[in-house]
PDB file of C-alpha atoms in Angstrom:
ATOM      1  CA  UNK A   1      20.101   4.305 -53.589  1.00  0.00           C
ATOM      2  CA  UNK A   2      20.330   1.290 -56.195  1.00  0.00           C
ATOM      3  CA  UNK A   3      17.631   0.217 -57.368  1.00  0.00           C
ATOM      4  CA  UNK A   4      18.251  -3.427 -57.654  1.00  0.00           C
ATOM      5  CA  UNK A   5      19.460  -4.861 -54.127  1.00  0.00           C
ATOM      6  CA  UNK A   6      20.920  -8.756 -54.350  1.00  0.00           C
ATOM      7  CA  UNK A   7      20.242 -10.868 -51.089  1.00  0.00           C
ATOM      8  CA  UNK A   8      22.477 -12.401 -49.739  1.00  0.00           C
ATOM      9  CA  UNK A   9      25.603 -10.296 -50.109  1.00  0.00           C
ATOM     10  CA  UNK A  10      27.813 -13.658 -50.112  1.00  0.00           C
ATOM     11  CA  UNK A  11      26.717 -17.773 -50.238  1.00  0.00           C
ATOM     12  CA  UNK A  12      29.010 -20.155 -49.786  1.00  0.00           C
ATOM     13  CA  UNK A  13      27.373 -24.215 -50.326  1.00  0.00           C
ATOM     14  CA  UNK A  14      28.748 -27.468 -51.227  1.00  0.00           C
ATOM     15  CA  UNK A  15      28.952 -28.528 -55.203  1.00  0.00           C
ATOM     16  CA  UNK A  16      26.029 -30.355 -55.823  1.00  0.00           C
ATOM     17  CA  UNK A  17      23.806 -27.909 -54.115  1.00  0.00           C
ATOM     18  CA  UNK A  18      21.304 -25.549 -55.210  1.00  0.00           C
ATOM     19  CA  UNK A  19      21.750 -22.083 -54.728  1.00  0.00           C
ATOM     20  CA  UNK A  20      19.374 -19.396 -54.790  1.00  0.00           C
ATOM     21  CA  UNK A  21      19.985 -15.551 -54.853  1.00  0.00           C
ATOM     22  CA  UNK A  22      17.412 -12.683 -54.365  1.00  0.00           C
ATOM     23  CA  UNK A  23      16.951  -9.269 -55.778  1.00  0.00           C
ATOM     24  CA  UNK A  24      14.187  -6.450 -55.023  1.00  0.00           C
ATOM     25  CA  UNK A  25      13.827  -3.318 -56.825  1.00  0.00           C
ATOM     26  CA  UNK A  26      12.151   0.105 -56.079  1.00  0.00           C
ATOM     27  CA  UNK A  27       9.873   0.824 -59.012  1.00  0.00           C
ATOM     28  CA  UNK A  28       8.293  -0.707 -61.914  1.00  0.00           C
ATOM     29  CA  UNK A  29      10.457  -2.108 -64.612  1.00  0.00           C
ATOM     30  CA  UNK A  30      10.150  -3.631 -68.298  1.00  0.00           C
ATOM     31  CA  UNK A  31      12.304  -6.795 -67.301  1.00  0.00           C
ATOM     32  CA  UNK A  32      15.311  -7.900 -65.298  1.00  0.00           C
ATOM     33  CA  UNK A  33      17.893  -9.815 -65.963  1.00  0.00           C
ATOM     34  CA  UNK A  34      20.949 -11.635 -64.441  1.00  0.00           C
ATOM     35  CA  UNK A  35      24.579 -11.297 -64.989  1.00  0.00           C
ATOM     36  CA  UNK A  36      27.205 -13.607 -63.867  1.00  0.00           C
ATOM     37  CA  UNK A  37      30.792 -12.258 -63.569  1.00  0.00           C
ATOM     38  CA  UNK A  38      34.232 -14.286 -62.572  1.00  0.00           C
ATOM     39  CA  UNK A  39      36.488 -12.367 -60.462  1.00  0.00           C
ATOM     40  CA  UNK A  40      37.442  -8.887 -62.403  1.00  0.00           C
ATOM     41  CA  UNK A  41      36.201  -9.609 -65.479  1.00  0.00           C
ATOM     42  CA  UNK A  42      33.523  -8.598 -67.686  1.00  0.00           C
ATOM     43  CA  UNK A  43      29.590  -9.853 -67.244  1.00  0.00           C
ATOM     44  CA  UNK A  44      28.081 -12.190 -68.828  1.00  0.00           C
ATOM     45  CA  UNK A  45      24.344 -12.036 -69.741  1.00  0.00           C
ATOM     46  CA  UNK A  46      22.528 -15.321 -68.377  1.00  0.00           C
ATOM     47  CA  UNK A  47      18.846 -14.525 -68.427  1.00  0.00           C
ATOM     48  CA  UNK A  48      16.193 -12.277 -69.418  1.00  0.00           C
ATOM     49  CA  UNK A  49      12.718 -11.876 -68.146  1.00  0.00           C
ATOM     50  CA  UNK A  50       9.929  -9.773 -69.025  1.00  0.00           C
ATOM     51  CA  UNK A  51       7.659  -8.000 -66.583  1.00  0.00           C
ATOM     52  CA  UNK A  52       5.098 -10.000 -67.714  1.00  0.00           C
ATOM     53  CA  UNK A  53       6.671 -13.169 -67.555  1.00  0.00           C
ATOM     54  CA  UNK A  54       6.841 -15.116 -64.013  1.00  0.00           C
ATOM     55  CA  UNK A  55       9.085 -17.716 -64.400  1.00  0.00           C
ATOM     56  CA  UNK A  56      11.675 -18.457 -67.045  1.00  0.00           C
ATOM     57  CA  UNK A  57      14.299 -21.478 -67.135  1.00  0.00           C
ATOM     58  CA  UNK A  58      17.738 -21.780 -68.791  1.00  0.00           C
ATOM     59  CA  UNK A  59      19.731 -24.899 -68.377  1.00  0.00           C
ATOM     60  CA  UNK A  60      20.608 -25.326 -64.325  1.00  0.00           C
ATOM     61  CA  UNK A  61      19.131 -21.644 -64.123  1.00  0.00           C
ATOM     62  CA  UNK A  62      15.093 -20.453 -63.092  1.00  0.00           C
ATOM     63  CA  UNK A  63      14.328 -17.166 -62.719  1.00  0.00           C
ATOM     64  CA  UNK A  64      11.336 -16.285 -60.954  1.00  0.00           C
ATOM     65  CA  UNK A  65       9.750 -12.473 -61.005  1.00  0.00           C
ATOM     66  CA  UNK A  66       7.177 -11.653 -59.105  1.00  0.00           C
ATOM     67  CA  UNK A  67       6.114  -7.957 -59.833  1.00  0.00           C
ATOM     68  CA  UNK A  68       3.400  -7.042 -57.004  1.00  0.00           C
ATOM     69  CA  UNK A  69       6.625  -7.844 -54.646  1.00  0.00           C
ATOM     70  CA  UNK A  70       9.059  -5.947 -56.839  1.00  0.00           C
ATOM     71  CA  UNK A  71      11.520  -9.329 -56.060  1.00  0.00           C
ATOM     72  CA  UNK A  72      13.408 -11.946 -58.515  1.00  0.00           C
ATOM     73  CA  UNK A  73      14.723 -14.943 -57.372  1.00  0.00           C
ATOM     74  CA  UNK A  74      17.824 -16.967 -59.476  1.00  0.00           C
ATOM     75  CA  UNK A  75      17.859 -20.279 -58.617  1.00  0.00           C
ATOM     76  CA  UNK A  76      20.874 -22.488 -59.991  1.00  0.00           C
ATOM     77  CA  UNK A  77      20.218 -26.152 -59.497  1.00  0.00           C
ATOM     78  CA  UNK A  78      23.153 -28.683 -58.880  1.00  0.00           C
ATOM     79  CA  UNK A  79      25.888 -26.151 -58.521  1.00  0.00           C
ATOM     80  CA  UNK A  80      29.316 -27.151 -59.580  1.00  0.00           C
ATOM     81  CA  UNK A  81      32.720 -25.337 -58.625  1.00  0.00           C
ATOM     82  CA  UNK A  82      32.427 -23.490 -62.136  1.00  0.00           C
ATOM     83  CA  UNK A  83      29.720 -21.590 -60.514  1.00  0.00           C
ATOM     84  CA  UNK A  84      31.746 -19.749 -58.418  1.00  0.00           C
ATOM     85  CA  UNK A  85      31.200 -16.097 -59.153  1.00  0.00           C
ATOM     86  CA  UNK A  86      29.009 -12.536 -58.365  1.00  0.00           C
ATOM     87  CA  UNK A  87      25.746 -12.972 -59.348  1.00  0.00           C
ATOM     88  CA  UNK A  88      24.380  -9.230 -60.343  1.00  0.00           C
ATOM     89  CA  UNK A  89      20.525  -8.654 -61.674  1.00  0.00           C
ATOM     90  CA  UNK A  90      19.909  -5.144 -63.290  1.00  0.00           C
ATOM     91  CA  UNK A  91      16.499  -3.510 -64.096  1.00  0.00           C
ATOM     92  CA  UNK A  92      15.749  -1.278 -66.783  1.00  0.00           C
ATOM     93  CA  UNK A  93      14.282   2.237 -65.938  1.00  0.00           C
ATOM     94  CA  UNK A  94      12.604   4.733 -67.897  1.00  0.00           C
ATOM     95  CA  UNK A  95      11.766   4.589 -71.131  1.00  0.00           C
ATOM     96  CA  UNK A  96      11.938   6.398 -74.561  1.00  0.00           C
ATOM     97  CA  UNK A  97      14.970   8.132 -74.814  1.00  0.00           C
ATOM     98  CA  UNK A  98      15.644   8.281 -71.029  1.00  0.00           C
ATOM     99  CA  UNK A  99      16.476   4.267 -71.049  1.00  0.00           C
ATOM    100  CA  UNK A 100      18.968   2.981 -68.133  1.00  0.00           C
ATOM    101  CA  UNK A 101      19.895  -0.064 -67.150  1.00  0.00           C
ATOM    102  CA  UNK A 102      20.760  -0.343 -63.469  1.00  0.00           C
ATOM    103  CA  UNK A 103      22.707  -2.715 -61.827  1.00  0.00           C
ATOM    104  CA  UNK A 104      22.662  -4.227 -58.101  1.00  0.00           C
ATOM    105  CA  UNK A 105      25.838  -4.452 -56.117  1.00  0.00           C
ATOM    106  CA  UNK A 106      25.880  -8.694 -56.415  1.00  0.00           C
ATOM    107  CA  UNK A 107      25.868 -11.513 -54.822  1.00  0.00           C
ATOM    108  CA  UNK A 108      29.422 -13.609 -54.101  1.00  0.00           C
ATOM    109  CA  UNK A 109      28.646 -17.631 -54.571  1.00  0.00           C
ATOM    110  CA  UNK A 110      31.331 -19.529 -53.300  1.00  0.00           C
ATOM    111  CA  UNK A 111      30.747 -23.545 -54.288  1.00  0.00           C
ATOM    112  CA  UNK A 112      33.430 -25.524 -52.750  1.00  0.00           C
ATOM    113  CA  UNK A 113      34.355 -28.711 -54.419  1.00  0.00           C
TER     114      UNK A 113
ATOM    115  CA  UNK B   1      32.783 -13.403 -83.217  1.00  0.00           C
ATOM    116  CA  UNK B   2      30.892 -11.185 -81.298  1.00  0.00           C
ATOM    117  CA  UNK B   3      32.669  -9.175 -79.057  1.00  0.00           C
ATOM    118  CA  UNK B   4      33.206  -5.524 -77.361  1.00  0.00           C
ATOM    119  CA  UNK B   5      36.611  -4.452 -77.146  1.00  0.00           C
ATOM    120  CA  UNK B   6      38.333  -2.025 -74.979  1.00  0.00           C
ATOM    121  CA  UNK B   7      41.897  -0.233 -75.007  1.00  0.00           C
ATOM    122  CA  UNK B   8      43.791  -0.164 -72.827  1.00  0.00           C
ATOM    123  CA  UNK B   9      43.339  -2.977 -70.288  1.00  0.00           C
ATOM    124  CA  UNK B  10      45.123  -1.448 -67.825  1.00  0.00           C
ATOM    125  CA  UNK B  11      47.034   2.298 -67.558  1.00  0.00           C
ATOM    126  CA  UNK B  12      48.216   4.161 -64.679  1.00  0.00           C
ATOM    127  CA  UNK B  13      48.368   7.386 -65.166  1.00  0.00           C
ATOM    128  CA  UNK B  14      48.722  11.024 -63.172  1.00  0.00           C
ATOM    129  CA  UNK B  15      46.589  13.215 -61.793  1.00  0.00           C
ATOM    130  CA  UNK B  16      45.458  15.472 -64.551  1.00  0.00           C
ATOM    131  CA  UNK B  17      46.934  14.114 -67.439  1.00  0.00           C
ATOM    132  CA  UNK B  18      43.866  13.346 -69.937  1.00  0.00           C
ATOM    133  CA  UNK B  19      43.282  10.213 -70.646  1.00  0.00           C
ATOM    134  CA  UNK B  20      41.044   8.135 -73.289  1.00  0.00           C
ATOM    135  CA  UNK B  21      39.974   4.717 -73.119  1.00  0.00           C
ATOM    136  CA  UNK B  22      38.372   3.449 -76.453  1.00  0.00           C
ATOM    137  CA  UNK B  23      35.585   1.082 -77.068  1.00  0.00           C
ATOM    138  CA  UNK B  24      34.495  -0.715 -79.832  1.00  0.00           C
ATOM    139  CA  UNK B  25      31.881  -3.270 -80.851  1.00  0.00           C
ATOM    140  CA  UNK B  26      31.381  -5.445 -83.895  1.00  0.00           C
ATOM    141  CA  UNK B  27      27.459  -6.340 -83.223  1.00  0.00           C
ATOM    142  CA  UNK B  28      26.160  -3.048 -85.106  1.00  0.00           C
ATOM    143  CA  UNK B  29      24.228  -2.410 -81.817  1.00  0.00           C
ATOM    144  CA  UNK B  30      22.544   0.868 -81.408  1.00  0.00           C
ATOM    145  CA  UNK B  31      23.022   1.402 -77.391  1.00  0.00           C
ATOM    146  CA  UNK B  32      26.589   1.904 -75.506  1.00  0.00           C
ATOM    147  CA  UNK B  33      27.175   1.909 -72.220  1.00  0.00           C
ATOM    148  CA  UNK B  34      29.785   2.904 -69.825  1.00  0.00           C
ATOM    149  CA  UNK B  35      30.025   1.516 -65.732  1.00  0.00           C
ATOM    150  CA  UNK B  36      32.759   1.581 -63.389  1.00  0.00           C
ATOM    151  CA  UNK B  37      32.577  -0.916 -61.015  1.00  0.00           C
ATOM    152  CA  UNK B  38      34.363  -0.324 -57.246  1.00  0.00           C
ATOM    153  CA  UNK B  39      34.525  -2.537 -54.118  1.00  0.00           C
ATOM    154  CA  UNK B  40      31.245  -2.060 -52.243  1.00  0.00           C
ATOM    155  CA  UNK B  41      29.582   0.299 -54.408  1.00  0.00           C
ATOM    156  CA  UNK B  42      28.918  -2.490 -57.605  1.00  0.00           C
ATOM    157  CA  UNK B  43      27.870  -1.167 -61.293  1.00  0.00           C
ATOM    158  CA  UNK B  44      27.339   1.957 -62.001  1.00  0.00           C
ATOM    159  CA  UNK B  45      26.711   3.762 -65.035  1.00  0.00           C
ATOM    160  CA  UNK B  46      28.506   6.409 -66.281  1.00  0.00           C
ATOM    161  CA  UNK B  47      27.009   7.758 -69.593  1.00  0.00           C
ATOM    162  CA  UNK B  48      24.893   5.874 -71.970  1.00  0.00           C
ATOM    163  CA  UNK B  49      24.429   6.226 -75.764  1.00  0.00           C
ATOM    164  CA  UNK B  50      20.990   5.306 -77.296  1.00  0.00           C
ATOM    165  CA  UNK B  51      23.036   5.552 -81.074  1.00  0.00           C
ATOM    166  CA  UNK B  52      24.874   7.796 -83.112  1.00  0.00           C
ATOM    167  CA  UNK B  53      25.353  11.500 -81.591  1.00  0.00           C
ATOM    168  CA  UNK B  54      22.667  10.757 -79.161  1.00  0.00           C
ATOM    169  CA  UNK B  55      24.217  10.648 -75.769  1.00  0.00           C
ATOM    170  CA  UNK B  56      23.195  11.057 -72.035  1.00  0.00           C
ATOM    171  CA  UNK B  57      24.422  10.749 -68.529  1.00  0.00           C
ATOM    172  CA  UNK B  58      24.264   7.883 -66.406  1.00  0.00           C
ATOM    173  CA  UNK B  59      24.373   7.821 -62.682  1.00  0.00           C
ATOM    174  CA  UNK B  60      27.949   9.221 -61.837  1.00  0.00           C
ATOM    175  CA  UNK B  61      28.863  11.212 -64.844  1.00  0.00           C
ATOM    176  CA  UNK B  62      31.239  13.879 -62.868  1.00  0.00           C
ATOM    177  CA  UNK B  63      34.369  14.285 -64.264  1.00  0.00           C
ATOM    178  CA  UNK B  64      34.153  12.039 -67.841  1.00  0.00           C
ATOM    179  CA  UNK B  65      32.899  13.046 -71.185  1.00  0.00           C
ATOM    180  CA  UNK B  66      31.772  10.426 -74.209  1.00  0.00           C
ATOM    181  CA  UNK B  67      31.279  11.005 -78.142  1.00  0.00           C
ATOM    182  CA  UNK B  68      29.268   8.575 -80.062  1.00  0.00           C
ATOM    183  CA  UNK B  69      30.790   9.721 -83.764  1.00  0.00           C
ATOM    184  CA  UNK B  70      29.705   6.344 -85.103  1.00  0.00           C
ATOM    185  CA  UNK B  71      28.117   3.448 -84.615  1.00  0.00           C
ATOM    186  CA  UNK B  72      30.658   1.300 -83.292  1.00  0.00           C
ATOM    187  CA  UNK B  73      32.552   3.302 -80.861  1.00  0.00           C
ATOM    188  CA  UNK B  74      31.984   4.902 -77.824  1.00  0.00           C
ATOM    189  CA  UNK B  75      35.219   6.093 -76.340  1.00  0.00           C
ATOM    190  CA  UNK B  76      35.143   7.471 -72.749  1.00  0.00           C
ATOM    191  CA  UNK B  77      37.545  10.599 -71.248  1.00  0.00           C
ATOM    192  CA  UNK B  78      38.962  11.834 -68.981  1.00  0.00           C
ATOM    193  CA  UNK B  79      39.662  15.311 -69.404  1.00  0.00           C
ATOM    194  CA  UNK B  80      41.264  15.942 -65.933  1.00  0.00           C
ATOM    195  CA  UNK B  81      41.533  12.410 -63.849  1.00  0.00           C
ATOM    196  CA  UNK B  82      42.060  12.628 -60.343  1.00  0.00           C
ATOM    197  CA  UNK B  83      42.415   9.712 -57.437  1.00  0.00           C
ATOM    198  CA  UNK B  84      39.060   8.616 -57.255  1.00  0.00           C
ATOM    199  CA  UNK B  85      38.057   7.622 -60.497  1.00  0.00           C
ATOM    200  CA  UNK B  86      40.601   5.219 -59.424  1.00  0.00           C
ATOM    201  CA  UNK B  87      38.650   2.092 -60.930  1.00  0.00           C
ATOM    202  CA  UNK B  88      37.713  -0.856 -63.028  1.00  0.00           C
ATOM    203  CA  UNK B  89      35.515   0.202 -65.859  1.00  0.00           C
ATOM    204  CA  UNK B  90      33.541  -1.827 -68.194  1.00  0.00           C
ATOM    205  CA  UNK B  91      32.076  -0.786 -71.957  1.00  0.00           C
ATOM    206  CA  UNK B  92      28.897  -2.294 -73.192  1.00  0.00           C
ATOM    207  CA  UNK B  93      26.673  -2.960 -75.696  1.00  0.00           C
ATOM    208  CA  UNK B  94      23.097  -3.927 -76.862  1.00  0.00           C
ATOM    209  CA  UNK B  95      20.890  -4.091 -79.601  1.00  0.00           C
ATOM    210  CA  UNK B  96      17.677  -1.874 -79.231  1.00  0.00           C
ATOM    211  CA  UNK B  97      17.710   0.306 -76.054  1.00  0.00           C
ATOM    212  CA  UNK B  98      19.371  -2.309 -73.753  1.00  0.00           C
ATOM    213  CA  UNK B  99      16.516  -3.889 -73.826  1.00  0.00           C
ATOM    214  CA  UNK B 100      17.667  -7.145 -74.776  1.00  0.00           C
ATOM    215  CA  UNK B 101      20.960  -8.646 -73.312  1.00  0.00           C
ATOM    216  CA  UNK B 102      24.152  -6.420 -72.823  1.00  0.00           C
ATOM    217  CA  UNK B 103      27.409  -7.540 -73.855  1.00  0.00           C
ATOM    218  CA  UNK B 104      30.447  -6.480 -72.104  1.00  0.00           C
ATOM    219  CA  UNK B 105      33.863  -5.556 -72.331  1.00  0.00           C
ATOM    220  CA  UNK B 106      36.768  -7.527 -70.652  1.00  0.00           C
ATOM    221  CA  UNK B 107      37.280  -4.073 -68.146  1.00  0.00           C
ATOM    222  CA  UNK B 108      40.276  -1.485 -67.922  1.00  0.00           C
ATOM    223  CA  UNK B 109      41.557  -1.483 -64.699  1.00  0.00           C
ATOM    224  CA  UNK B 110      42.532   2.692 -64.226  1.00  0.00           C
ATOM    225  CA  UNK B 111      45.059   3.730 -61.186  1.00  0.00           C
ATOM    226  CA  UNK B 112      45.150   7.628 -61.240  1.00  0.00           C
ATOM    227  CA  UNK B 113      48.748   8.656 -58.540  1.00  0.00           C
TER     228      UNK B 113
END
């Protein structure tokens, strides 16, 4: 099973809107972080956090982690049609030389203009 | 600029007629990374490289094989492809165990008759 789950599997809101996706993982992790990608093409990175960190901002982005729930939250503030795109968070697992990064199955925003 | 290229961006090709699809980054990062991404199922990794000769297997490794000869490429094969490795694939890169950020590929969308 993956270990990083997105909630909700689709969002559809009104430009202008704030939009806020959910992920919860299975075991502990060094940090997460949040990948937007526009229909069939590569990811883009948009934000790091450390397991130790709670709450990190970026522009229009926050990321909240909360590690006693095993969740992360994205929250993008005044969306705009640009927006419009799967929203994926990955977790590292392991360590040393067995490193992965693992990857949810997204989240599909849809911000109508 | 900073990028991670793949070749080619699209093939179709025949069942069981090998097939290598070449990556290449220009970041001197030490850890490679190779996903397919399907409808449903999201990202998943294929085979991972932590740097040069040092390779491992990912989550769905069946059927593909990887070389990490130097530092800046990390082609994937396909020895024997069949119809389900039908699929858009993705290369990518980071500096220091995927740790940090991972920089992707644009994707080579594969159709195996």
């Amino acid at each position: 099973s993956q270990q990083g789950e997105e909630d909700p599997q689709a969002l559809s809101i009104q430009e202008g809107e704030n939009a806020t996706m959910n992920c919860s993982y299975k075991t502990s992790i060094n940090n997460l972080q949040w990948y937007r990608q526009n229909s069939g093409r590569g990811l883009v990175h948009l934000i790091l956090i450390r397991s130790n960190e709670r709450e990190k901002h970026s522009g229009r982005l926050r990321v909240t982690l909360d590690t006693s729930k095993k969740s992360s939250s994205l929250l993008i503030t005044a969306s705009r049609a640009a927006d419009t795109a799967s929203y994926f968070c990955a977790t590292d697992v392991g360590g040393g030389s067995n490193y992965k990064l693992t990857f949810g199955k997204g989240t599909l925003l849809t911000v109508n203009p | 600029e900073a990028q991670v290229t793949q070749n080619p961006r699209y093939l179709i090709t025949v069942t069981g007629k090998k097939l290598t699809v070449t990556c290449s980054q220009n970041m001197n990062h030490e850890y490679m990374s190779w996903y397919r991404q399907d409808p449903g199922l999201g990202l998943r990794q294929i085979y991972y490289s932590m740097n040069v000769e040092v390779t491992d297997k990912g989550d769905v490794p069946e059927g593909y094989k990887v070389s990490r000869k130097e530092k800046r490429n990390f082609p994937l094969i396909l020895e024997s492809p069949s119809p389900n490795q039908t699929s858009l694939y993705f290369c990518a890169s980071s500096s220091w165990r995927g740790y940090n950020e991972q920089f992707f590929g644009p994707g080579t969308r594969l159709t195996v008759l």
